[in-house]
XYZ file of C-alpha atoms in Angstrom:
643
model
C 3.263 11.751 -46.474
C 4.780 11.057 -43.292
C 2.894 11.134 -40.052
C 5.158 12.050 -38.215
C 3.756 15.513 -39.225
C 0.264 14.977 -38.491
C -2.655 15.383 -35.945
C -0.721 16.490 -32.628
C -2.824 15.723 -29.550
C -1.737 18.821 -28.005
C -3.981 20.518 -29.914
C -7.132 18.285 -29.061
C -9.843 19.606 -27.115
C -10.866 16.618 -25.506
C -9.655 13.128 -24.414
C -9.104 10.602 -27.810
C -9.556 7.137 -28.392
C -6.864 5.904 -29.691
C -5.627 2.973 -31.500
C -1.833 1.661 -32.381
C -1.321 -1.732 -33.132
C 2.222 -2.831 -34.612
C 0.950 -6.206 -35.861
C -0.959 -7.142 -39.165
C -3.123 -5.744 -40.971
C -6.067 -7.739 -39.532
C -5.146 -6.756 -36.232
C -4.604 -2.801 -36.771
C -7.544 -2.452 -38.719
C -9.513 -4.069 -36.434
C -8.484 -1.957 -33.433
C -8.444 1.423 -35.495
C -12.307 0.613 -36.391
C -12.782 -0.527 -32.764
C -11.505 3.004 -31.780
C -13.880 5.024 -34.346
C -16.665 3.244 -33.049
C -15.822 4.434 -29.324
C -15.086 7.607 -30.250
C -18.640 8.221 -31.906
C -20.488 6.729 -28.957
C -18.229 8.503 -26.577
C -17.977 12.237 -28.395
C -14.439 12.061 -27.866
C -11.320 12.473 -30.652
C -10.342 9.490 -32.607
C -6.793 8.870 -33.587
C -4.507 5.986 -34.858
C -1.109 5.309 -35.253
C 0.756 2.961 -37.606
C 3.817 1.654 -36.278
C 6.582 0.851 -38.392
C 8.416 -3.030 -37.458
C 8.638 -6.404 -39.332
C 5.035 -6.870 -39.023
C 3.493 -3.125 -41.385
C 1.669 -4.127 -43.531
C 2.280 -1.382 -45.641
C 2.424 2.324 -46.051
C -0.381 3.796 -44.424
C -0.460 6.404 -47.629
C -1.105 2.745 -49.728
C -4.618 2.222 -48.108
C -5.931 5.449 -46.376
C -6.922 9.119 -48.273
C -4.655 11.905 -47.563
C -7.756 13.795 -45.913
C -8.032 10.404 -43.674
C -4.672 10.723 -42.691
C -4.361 14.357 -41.799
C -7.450 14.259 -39.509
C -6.608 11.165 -37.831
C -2.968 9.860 -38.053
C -0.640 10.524 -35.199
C 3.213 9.504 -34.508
C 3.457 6.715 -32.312
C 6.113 8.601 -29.948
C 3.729 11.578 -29.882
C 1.609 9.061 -27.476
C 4.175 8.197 -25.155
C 3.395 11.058 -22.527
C -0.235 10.832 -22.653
C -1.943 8.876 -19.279
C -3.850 5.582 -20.609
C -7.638 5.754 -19.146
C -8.936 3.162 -17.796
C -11.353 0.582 -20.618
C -14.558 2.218 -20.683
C -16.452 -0.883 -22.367
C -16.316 -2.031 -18.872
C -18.802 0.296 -17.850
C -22.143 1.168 -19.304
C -22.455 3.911 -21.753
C -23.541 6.722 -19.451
C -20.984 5.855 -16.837
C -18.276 6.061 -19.720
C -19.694 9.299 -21.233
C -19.613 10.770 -17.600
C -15.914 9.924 -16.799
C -14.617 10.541 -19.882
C -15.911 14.423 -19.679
C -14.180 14.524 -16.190
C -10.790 13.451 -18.015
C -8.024 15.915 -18.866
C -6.738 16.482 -22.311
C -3.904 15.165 -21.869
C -5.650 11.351 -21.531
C -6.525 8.675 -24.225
C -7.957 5.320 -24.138
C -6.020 2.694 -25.578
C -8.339 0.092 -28.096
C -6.291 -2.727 -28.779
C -8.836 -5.387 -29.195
C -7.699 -6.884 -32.671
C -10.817 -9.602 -33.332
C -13.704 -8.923 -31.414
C -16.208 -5.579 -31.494
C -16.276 -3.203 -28.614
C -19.119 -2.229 -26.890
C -20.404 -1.437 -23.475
C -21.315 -2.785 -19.995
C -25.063 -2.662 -20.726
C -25.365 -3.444 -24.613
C -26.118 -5.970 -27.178
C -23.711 -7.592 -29.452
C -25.874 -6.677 -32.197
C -25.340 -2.940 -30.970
C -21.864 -3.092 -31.314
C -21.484 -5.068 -34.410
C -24.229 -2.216 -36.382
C -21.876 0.678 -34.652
C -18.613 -1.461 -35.501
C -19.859 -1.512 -39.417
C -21.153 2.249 -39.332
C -17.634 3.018 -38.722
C -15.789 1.023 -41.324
C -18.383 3.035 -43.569
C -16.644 6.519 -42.344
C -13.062 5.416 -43.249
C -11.259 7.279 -45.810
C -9.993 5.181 -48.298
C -7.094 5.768 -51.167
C -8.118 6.136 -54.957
C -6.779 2.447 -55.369
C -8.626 0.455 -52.183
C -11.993 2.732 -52.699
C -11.920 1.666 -56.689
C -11.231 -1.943 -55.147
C -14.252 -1.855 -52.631
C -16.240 -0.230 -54.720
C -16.567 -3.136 -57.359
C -16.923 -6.147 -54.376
C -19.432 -4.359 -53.079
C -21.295 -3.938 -56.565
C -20.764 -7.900 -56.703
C -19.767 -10.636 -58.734
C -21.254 -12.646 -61.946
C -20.475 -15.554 -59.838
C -23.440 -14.898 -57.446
C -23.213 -15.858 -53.615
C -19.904 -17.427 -52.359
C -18.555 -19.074 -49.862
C -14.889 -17.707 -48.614
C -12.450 -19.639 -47.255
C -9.024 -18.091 -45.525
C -6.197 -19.961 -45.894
C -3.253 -18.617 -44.243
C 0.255 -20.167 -45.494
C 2.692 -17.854 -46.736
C 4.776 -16.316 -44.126
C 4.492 -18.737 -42.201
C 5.059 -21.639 -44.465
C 7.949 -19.786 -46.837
C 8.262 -16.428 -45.304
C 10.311 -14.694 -42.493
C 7.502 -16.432 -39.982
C 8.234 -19.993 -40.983
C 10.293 -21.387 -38.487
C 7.576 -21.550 -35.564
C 4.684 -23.349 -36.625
C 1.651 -21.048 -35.144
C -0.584 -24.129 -34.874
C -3.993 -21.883 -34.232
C -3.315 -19.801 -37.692
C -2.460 -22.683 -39.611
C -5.051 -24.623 -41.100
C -3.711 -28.626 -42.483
C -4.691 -29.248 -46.485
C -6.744 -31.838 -45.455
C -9.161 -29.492 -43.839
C -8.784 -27.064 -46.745
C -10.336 -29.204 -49.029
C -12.593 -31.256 -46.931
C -13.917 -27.332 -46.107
C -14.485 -26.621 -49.650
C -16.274 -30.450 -50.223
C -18.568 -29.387 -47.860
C -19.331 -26.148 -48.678
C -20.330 -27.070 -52.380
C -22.537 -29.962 -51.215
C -24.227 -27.552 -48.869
C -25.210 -25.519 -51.405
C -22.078 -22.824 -52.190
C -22.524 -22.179 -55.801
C -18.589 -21.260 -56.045
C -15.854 -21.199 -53.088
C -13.217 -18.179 -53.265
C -9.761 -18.744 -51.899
C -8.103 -16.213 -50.199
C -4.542 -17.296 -49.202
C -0.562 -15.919 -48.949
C 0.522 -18.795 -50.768
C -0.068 -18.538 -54.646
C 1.018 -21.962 -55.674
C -1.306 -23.387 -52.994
C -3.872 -21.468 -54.276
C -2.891 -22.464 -57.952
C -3.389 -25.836 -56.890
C -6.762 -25.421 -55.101
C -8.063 -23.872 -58.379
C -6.882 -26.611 -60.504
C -8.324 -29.368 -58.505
C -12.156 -28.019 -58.070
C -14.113 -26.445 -60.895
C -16.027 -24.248 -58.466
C -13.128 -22.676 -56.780
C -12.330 -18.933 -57.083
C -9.171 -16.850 -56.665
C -9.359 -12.935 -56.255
C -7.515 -11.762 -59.245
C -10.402 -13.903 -60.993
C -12.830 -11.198 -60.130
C -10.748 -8.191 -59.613
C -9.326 -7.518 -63.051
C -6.512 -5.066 -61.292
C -5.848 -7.533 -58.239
C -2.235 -8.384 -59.293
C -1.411 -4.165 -60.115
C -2.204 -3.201 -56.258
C 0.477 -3.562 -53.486
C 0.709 -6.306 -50.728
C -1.079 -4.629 -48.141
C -3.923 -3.087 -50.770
C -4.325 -7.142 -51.766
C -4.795 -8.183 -48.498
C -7.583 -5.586 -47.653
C -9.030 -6.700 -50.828
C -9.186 -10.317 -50.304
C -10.446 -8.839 -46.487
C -13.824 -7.206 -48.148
C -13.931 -10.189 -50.415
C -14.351 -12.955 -47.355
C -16.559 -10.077 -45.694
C -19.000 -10.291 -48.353
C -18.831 -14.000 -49.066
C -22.064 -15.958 -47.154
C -19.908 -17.998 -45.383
C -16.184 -17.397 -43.923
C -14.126 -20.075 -42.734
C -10.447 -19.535 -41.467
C -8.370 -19.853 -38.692
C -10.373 -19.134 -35.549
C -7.703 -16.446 -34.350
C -7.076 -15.103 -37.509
C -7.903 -11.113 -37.164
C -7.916 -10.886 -40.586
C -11.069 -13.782 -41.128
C -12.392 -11.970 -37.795
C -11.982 -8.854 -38.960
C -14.401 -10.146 -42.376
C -16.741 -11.345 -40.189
C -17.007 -8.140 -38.022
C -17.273 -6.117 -41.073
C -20.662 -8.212 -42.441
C -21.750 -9.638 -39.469
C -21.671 -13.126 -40.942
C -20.220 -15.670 -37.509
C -16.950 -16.700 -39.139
C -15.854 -20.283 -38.323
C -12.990 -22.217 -37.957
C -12.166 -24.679 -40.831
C -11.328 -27.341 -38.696
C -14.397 -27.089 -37.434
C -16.588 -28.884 -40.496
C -15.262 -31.895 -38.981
C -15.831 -33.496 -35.451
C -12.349 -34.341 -33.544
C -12.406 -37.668 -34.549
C -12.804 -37.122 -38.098
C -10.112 -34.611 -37.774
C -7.753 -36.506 -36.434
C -8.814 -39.486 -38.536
C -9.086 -37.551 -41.928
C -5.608 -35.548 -41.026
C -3.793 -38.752 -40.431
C -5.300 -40.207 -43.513
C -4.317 -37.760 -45.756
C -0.725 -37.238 -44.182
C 0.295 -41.136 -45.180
C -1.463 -40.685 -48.633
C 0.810 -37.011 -49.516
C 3.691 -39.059 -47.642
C 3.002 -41.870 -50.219
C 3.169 -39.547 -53.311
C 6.709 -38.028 -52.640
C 5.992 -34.686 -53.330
C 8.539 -32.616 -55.462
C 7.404 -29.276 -55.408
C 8.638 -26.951 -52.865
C 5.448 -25.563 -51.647
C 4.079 -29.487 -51.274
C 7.001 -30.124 -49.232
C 6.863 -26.984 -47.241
C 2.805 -27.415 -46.495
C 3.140 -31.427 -45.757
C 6.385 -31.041 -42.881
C 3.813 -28.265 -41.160
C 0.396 -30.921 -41.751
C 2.887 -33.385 -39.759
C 4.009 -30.772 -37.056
C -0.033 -29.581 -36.746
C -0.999 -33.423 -36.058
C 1.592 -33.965 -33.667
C 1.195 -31.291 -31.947
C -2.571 -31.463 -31.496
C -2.751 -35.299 -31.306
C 0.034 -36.359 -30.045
C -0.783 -37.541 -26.349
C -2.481 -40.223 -28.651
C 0.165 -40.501 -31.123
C 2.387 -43.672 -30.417
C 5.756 -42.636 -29.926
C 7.136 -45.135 -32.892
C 4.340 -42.952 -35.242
C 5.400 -39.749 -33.559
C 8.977 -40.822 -34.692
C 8.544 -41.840 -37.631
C 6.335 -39.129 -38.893
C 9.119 -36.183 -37.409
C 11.378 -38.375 -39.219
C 9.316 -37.349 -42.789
C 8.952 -33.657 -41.813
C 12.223 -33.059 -41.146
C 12.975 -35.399 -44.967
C 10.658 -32.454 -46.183
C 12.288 -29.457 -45.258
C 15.371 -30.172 -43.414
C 15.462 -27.099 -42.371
C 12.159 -26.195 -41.047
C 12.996 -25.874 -36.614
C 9.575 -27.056 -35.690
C 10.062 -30.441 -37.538
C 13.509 -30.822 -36.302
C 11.896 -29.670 -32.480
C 9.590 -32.473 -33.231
C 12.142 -34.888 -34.513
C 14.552 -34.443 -31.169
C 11.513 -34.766 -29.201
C 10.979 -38.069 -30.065
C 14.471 -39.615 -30.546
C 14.670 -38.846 -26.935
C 11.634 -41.100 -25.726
C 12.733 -43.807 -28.478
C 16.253 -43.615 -26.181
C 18.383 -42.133 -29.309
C 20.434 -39.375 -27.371
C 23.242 -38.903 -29.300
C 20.167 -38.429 -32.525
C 18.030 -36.192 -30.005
C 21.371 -34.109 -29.464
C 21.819 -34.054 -33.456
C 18.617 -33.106 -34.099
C 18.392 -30.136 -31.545
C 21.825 -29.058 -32.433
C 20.042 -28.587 -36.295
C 16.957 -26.661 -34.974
C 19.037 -24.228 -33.179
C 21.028 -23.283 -36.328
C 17.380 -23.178 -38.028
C 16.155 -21.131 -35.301
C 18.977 -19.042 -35.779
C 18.146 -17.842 -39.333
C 15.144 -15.948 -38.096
C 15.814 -13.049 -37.071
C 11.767 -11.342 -36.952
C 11.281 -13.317 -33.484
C 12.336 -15.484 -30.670
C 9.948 -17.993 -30.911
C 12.117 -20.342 -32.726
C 15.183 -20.671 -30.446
C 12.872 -20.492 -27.235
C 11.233 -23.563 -28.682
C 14.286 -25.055 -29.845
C 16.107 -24.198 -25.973
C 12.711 -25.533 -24.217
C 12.336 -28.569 -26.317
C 16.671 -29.588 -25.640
C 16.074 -29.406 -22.223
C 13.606 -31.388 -21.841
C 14.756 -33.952 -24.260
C 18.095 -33.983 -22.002
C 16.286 -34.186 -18.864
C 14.335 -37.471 -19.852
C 17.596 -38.467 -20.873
C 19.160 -37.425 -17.688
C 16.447 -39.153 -15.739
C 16.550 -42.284 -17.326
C 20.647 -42.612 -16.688
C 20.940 -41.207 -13.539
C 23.473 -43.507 -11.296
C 24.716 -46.783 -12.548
C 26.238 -47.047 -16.252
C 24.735 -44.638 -18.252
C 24.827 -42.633 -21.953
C 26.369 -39.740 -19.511
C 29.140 -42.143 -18.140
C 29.987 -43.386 -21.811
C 30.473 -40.066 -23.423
C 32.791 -38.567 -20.812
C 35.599 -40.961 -19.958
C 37.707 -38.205 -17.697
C 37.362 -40.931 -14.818
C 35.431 -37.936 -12.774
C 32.307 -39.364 -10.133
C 29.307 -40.626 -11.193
C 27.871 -37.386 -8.874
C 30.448 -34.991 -10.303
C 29.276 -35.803 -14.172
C 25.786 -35.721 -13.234
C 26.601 -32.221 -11.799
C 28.063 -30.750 -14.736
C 25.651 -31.971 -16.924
C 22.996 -29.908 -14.791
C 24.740 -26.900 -14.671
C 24.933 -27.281 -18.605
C 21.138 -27.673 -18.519
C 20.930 -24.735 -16.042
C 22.949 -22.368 -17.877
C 20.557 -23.559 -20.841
C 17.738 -22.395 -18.790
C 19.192 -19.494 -18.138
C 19.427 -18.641 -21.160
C 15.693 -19.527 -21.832
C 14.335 -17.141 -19.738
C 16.322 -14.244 -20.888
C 15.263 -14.257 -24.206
C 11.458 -12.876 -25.164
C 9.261 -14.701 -27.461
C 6.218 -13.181 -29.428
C 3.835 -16.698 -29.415
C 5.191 -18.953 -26.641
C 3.379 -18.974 -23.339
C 6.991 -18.497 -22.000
C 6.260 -18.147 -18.496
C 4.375 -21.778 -18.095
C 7.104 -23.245 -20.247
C 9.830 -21.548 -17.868
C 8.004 -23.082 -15.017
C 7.862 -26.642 -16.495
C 11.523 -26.841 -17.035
C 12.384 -25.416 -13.580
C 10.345 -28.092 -12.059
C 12.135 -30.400 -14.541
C 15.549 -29.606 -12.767
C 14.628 -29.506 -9.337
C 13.291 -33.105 -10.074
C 16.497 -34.188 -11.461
C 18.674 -32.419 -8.646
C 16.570 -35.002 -6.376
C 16.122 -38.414 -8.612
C 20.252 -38.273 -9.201
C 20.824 -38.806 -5.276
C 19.273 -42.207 -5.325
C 19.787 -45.569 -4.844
C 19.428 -48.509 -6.707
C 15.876 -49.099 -5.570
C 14.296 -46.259 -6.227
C 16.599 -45.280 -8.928
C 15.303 -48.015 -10.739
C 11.708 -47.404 -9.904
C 12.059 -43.757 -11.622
C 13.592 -45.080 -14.272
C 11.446 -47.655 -14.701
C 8.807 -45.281 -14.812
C 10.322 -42.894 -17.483
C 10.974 -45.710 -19.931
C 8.519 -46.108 -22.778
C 7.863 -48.555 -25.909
C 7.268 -47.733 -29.312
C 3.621 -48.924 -28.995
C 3.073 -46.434 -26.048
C 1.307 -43.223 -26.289
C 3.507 -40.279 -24.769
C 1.283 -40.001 -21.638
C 0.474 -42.862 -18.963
C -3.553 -42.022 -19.065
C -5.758 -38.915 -19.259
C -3.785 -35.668 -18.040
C -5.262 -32.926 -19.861
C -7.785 -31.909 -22.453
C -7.721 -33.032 -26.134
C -5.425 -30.403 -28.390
C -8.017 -29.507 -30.483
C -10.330 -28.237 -27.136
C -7.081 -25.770 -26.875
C -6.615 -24.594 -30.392
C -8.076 -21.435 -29.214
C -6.529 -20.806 -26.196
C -5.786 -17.424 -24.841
C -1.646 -16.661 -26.572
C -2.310 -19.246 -28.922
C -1.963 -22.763 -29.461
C 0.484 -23.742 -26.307
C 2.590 -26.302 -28.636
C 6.002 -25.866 -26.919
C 4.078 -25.774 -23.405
C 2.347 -29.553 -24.618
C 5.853 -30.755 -25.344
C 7.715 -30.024 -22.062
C 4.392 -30.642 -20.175
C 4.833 -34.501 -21.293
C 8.527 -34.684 -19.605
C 7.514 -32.699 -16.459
C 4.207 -35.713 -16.201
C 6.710 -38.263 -16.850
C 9.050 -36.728 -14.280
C 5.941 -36.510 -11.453
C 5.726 -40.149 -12.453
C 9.161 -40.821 -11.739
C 9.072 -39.186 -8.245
C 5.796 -41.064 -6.969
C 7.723 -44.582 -8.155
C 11.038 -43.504 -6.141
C 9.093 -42.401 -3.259
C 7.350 -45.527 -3.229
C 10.307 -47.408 -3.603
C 11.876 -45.789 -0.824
C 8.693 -46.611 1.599
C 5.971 -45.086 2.149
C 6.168 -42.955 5.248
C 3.072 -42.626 7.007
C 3.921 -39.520 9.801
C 3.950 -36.140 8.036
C 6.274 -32.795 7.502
C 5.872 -30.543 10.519
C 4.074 -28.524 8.148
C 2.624 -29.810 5.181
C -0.644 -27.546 3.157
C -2.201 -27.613 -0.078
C -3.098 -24.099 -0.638
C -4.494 -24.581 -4.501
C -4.745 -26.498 -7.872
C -4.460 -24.595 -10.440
C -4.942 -25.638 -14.366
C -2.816 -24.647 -17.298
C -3.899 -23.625 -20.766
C -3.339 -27.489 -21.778
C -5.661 -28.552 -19.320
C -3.106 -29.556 -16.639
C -3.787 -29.657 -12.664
C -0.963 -28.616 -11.183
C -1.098 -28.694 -6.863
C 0.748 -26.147 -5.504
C 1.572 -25.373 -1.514
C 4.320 -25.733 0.891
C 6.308 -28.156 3.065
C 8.585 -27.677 5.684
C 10.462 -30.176 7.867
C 13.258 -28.305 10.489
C 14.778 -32.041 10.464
C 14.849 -32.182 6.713
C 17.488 -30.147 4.907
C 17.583 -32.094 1.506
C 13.721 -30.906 0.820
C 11.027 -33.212 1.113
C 10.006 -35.594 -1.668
C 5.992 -36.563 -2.562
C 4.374 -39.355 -3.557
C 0.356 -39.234 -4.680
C -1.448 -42.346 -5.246
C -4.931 -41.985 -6.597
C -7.248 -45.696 -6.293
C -4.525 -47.446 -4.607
C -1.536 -47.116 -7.297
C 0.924 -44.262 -7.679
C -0.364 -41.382 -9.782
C 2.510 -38.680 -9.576
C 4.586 -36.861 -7.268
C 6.906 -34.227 -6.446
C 9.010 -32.180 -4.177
C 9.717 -28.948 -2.692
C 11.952 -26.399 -4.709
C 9.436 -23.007 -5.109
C 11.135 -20.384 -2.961
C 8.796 -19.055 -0.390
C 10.217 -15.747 1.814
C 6.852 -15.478 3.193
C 6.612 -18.931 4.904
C 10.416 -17.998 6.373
C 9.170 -14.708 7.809
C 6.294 -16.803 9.237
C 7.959 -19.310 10.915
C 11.235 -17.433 10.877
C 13.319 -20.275 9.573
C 15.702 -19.578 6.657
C 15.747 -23.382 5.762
C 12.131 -22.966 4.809
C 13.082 -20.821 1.858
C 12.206 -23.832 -0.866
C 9.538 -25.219 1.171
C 7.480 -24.418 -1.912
C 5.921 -27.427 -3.996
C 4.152 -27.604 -7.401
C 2.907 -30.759 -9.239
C 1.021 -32.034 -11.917
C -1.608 -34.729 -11.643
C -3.966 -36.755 -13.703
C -7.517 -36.128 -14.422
C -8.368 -38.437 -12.251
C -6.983 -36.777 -8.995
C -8.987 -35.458 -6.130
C -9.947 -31.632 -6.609
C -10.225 -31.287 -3.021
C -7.677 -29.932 -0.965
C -8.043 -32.336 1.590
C -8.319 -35.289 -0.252
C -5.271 -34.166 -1.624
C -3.365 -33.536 1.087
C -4.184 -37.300 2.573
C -3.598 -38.972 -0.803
C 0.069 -37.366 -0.278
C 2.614 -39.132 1.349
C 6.888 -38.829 1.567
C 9.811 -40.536 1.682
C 11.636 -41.275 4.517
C 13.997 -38.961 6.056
C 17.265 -40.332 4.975
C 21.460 -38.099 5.057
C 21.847 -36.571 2.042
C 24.674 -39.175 0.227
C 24.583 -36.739 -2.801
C 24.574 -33.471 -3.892
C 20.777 -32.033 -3.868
């Protein structure tokens, strides 16, 4: 049945709450139960569509009664003319009811929420949980998933179990597998230390409920007490993909515990459905034992040599989860060496080769850092579901170039060596930023699904603008910026405390910001670099004309950035900052931000860059002031290079 055919709003009486989610099937189901619930409390129409796209689940026909889908389903382009209301849940119930019957027809409200349960202003989340599971009791299911739900909820011979969610098959072997998606992936380790835990607290059996069947397979094999679904559905295998997944849905739902990824809609979605809190896996163990028991267990599958593909495929993403949560502790030799076994694993998996570049470019390896990005973009390149990939693989070669860049600039370099054309020192330099550039360019045209692409956009900007300034110095200060973008294998990626632990972000708003952590290190190390070659320069004690921190603001990772403006009239090569924090340099940076409103202020078109924007350590003043004092700048000096 197609619904393009059915339930035309036209015809509605009233305003409808409305749900249309094009992801999984976590995510629409949540949202289309989200919207029943509203409806009911609201007296208003209920509809849902199901958009088609790489991510459907399946044919809405596979999991929802014809009589369900007549009354309800609606063509996704049907809703393009309608106006979108304004969230109710904002309000309390009465206000809602009251401004919904002042509405016209030709209105909806638009549920998206794909994990939580909706409710009002002035109620309970116990309120909105009981209305959230009333609804899921008025869907209208197909012969096969009502059959299905039917015998779950009559229970198992088993008795109580414990459920754990383990999500690893698109994105470990399917079209999803070349961005790691560090908050939906849960390591092995965990897995089993999870199901350890659960049996000595008292689980009689643990059921598995995972995309991966060998993984599975393996689970079973290893513990006695562990459960699959097709061990207590007898039809499990006969039903389709998306009829399987809303099974092994009611089956964590009724299990006494759920554990999963925490921003899994599908183990949320469980956990709204029986009201049980669902937790994250990772979250049996304290940080240090995760990091600890992770690491452990990394060396020991590392030890084994793994032949089987799925082994192989699970251990290069266990590597590319503990870097990329642990990794401002990770000493770069480990980091290397460790990206060096991922990419051994699946040579060509984009996030271990992202990885792999990464760290060949703090261990000084361009030429490998070059090979190794060169690899993840033709990696990236086979996926063709999403952008994530490439923007990853683009984000993570320019910052590997620009710690490269910085390191060389002036004197003999890795740049001067490669391109023997007898052209400057300033005119190589050049073109190798208007490669990076064009790179950047091309960065910020493209539109990724899980990347926080904006904050990684801005790293990489600020990236540039430092290298524009760092290759017009001297020897002296040169030095001193080189000096401090050089690192040993022993070294952790990070000079100190910048921002919070990984795991304190796993959850963060987007998802896990891996890409942002990576180019985040480079734009530190770059602040770094400026402080030193301000310092170098000397320390100039009278100020800009105008100099004003206007805020600090703090990205997903944790990072303080300050941000405000600068202006010298005397100054046309931008001014250059240096922060010291208890008497030693702690950062820096320079103007590059355009600001149009400080030229209309002080009516001065050389003020257009005035804008600045830096990251500091943990350790930094938060207030403005203190700020402001702790900055100083380098001497006005004629601009000897380009800038």
């Amino acid at each position: 049945m197609s619904l393009l055919s059915l339930s035309h709003l036209e015809a509605l009486p009233r305003p409808a709450v409305v749900a249309r989610r094009w992801d999984g099937l976590g995510g629409r189901l949540n949202a289309i139960i989200n919207a029943m619930a509203l409806a009911s409390a609201l007296d208003a129409e209920f509809r849902f569509a199901w958009p088609g796209g790489p991510s459907i689940p399946g044919a809405a026909e596979e999991l929802f009664s014809s009589d369900f889908l007549a009354a309800h389903a609606i063509a996704i382009d049907e809703l393009d003319s309608r106006e979108v209301l304004p969230d109710p849940t904002e309000q309390s119930l009465a206000d809602a009811r009251r401004h919904l019957a002042r509405a016209s027809r030709n209105t909806m409200i638009d549920v998206v929420e794909y994990a939580s349960t909706l409710g009002f202003r002035d109620e309970s989340h116990l309120t909105t949980g009981r209305r959230f599971r009333a609804a899921s009791e008025r869907i209208g299911w197909s012969p096969d998933v009502a059959r299905v739900i039917a015998m779950i909820n009559a229970g198992f011979s088993i008795g109580p179990y414990a459920a754990i969610h383990v999500r690893a098959g698109d994105i470990v072997e399917g079209d999803w597998r070349q961005f790691l998606p560090v908050e939906k992936y849960t390591p092995r380790a965990f897995v089993e230390f999870a199901i350890q835990r659960l049996l000595a607290e008292g689980a009689g059996h643990v059921l598995i409920l995972s995309d991966n069947e060998d993984y599975a397979r393996e689970l079973r094999q290893r513990f006695d007490r562990v459960r699959r679904p097709q061990e207590l559905l007898p039809n499990y295998v006969e039903l389709t993909t998306a009829q399987r997944a809303l099974a092994d849905i009611w089956l964590l739902a009724r299990a006494t515990r759920i554990l999963g990824p925490t921003t899994s809609a599908f183990s949320r979605l469980a956990g709204n459905l029986s009201g049980v809190v669902m937790r994250g896996t990772h979250e049996t163990l304290s940080s240090e034992e995760a990091r600890v028991t992770l690491s452990r267990a990394i060396e020991s599958a590392i030890a084994e040599h793994p032949s089987e593909r799925h082994r192989r495929a699970l251990l290069a993403r266990d590597i590319a989860w503990y870097i990329g949560v642990f990794g401002d502790s990770v000493p770069l030799g480990e980091r290397l060496r460790l990206s060096e076994k991922a990419v051994a694993c699946e040579p060509d998996f984009s996030g271990a080769l992202n990885s792999l570049a990464f760290a060949r470019a703090f261990a000084g390896d361009a030429m490998g850092a070059r090979t190794a990005s060169l690899r993840a973009f033709a990696a990236a390149g086979a996926s063709r579901i999403h952008a994530d990939p490439t923007v990853d693989s683009l984000a993570t070669a320019i910052s590997s170039e620009a710690l490269e860049f910085g390191r060389t600039a002036r004197g003999d370099s890795a740049w001067g060596l490669m391109r023997r054309d007898r052209r400057s020192q300033s005119m190589r330099q050049a073109k190798a930023l208007d490669g990076l550039s064009a790179q950047l360019v091309r960065c910020e045209a493209m539109v990724p699904y899980q990347i926080h692409h904006q904050d990684v956009l801005f790293n990489l900007r600020f990236q540039l603008a430092a290298l524009h300034w760092l290759g017009q110095l001297d020897d002296k200060p040169a030095a001193a910026a080189r000096g401090a973008l050089a690192a040993q294998a022993e070294d952790p990626p990070l000079p100190g405390v910048w921002r919070l632990p990984g795991l304190s972000t796993l959850s963060a708003p987007g998802g896990f910001p891996l890409t942002l952590r990576r180019v985040e290190i480079v734009s530190i190390r770059l602040a770094r670099a400026i402080g030193e070659a301000v310092q170098a320069l000397g320390w100039q004690a009278d100020r800009p004309s105008y100099c004003y921190v206007e805020s600090v603001t703090t990205s997903l990772t944790g990072l303080r950035w300050v941000n405000g403006w600068a202006h010298d009239p005397k100054n046309r090569a931008g001014i250059a900052f240096g922060l010291s924090v208890d008497a030693s340099v702690a950062s820096g940076g320079l103007t590059f931000i355009p600001r149009p409103d400080v030229v209309a202020t002080l009516k001065d078109e050389k003020a257009l860059t005035c804008g600045f924007s830096f990251p500091v350590p943990a350790n930094a003043p938060d207030e403005f002031g203190e700020l402001q004092s702790a900055m100083t700048t380098a001497p006005r000096r004629k601009r000897r290079f380009w800038f």
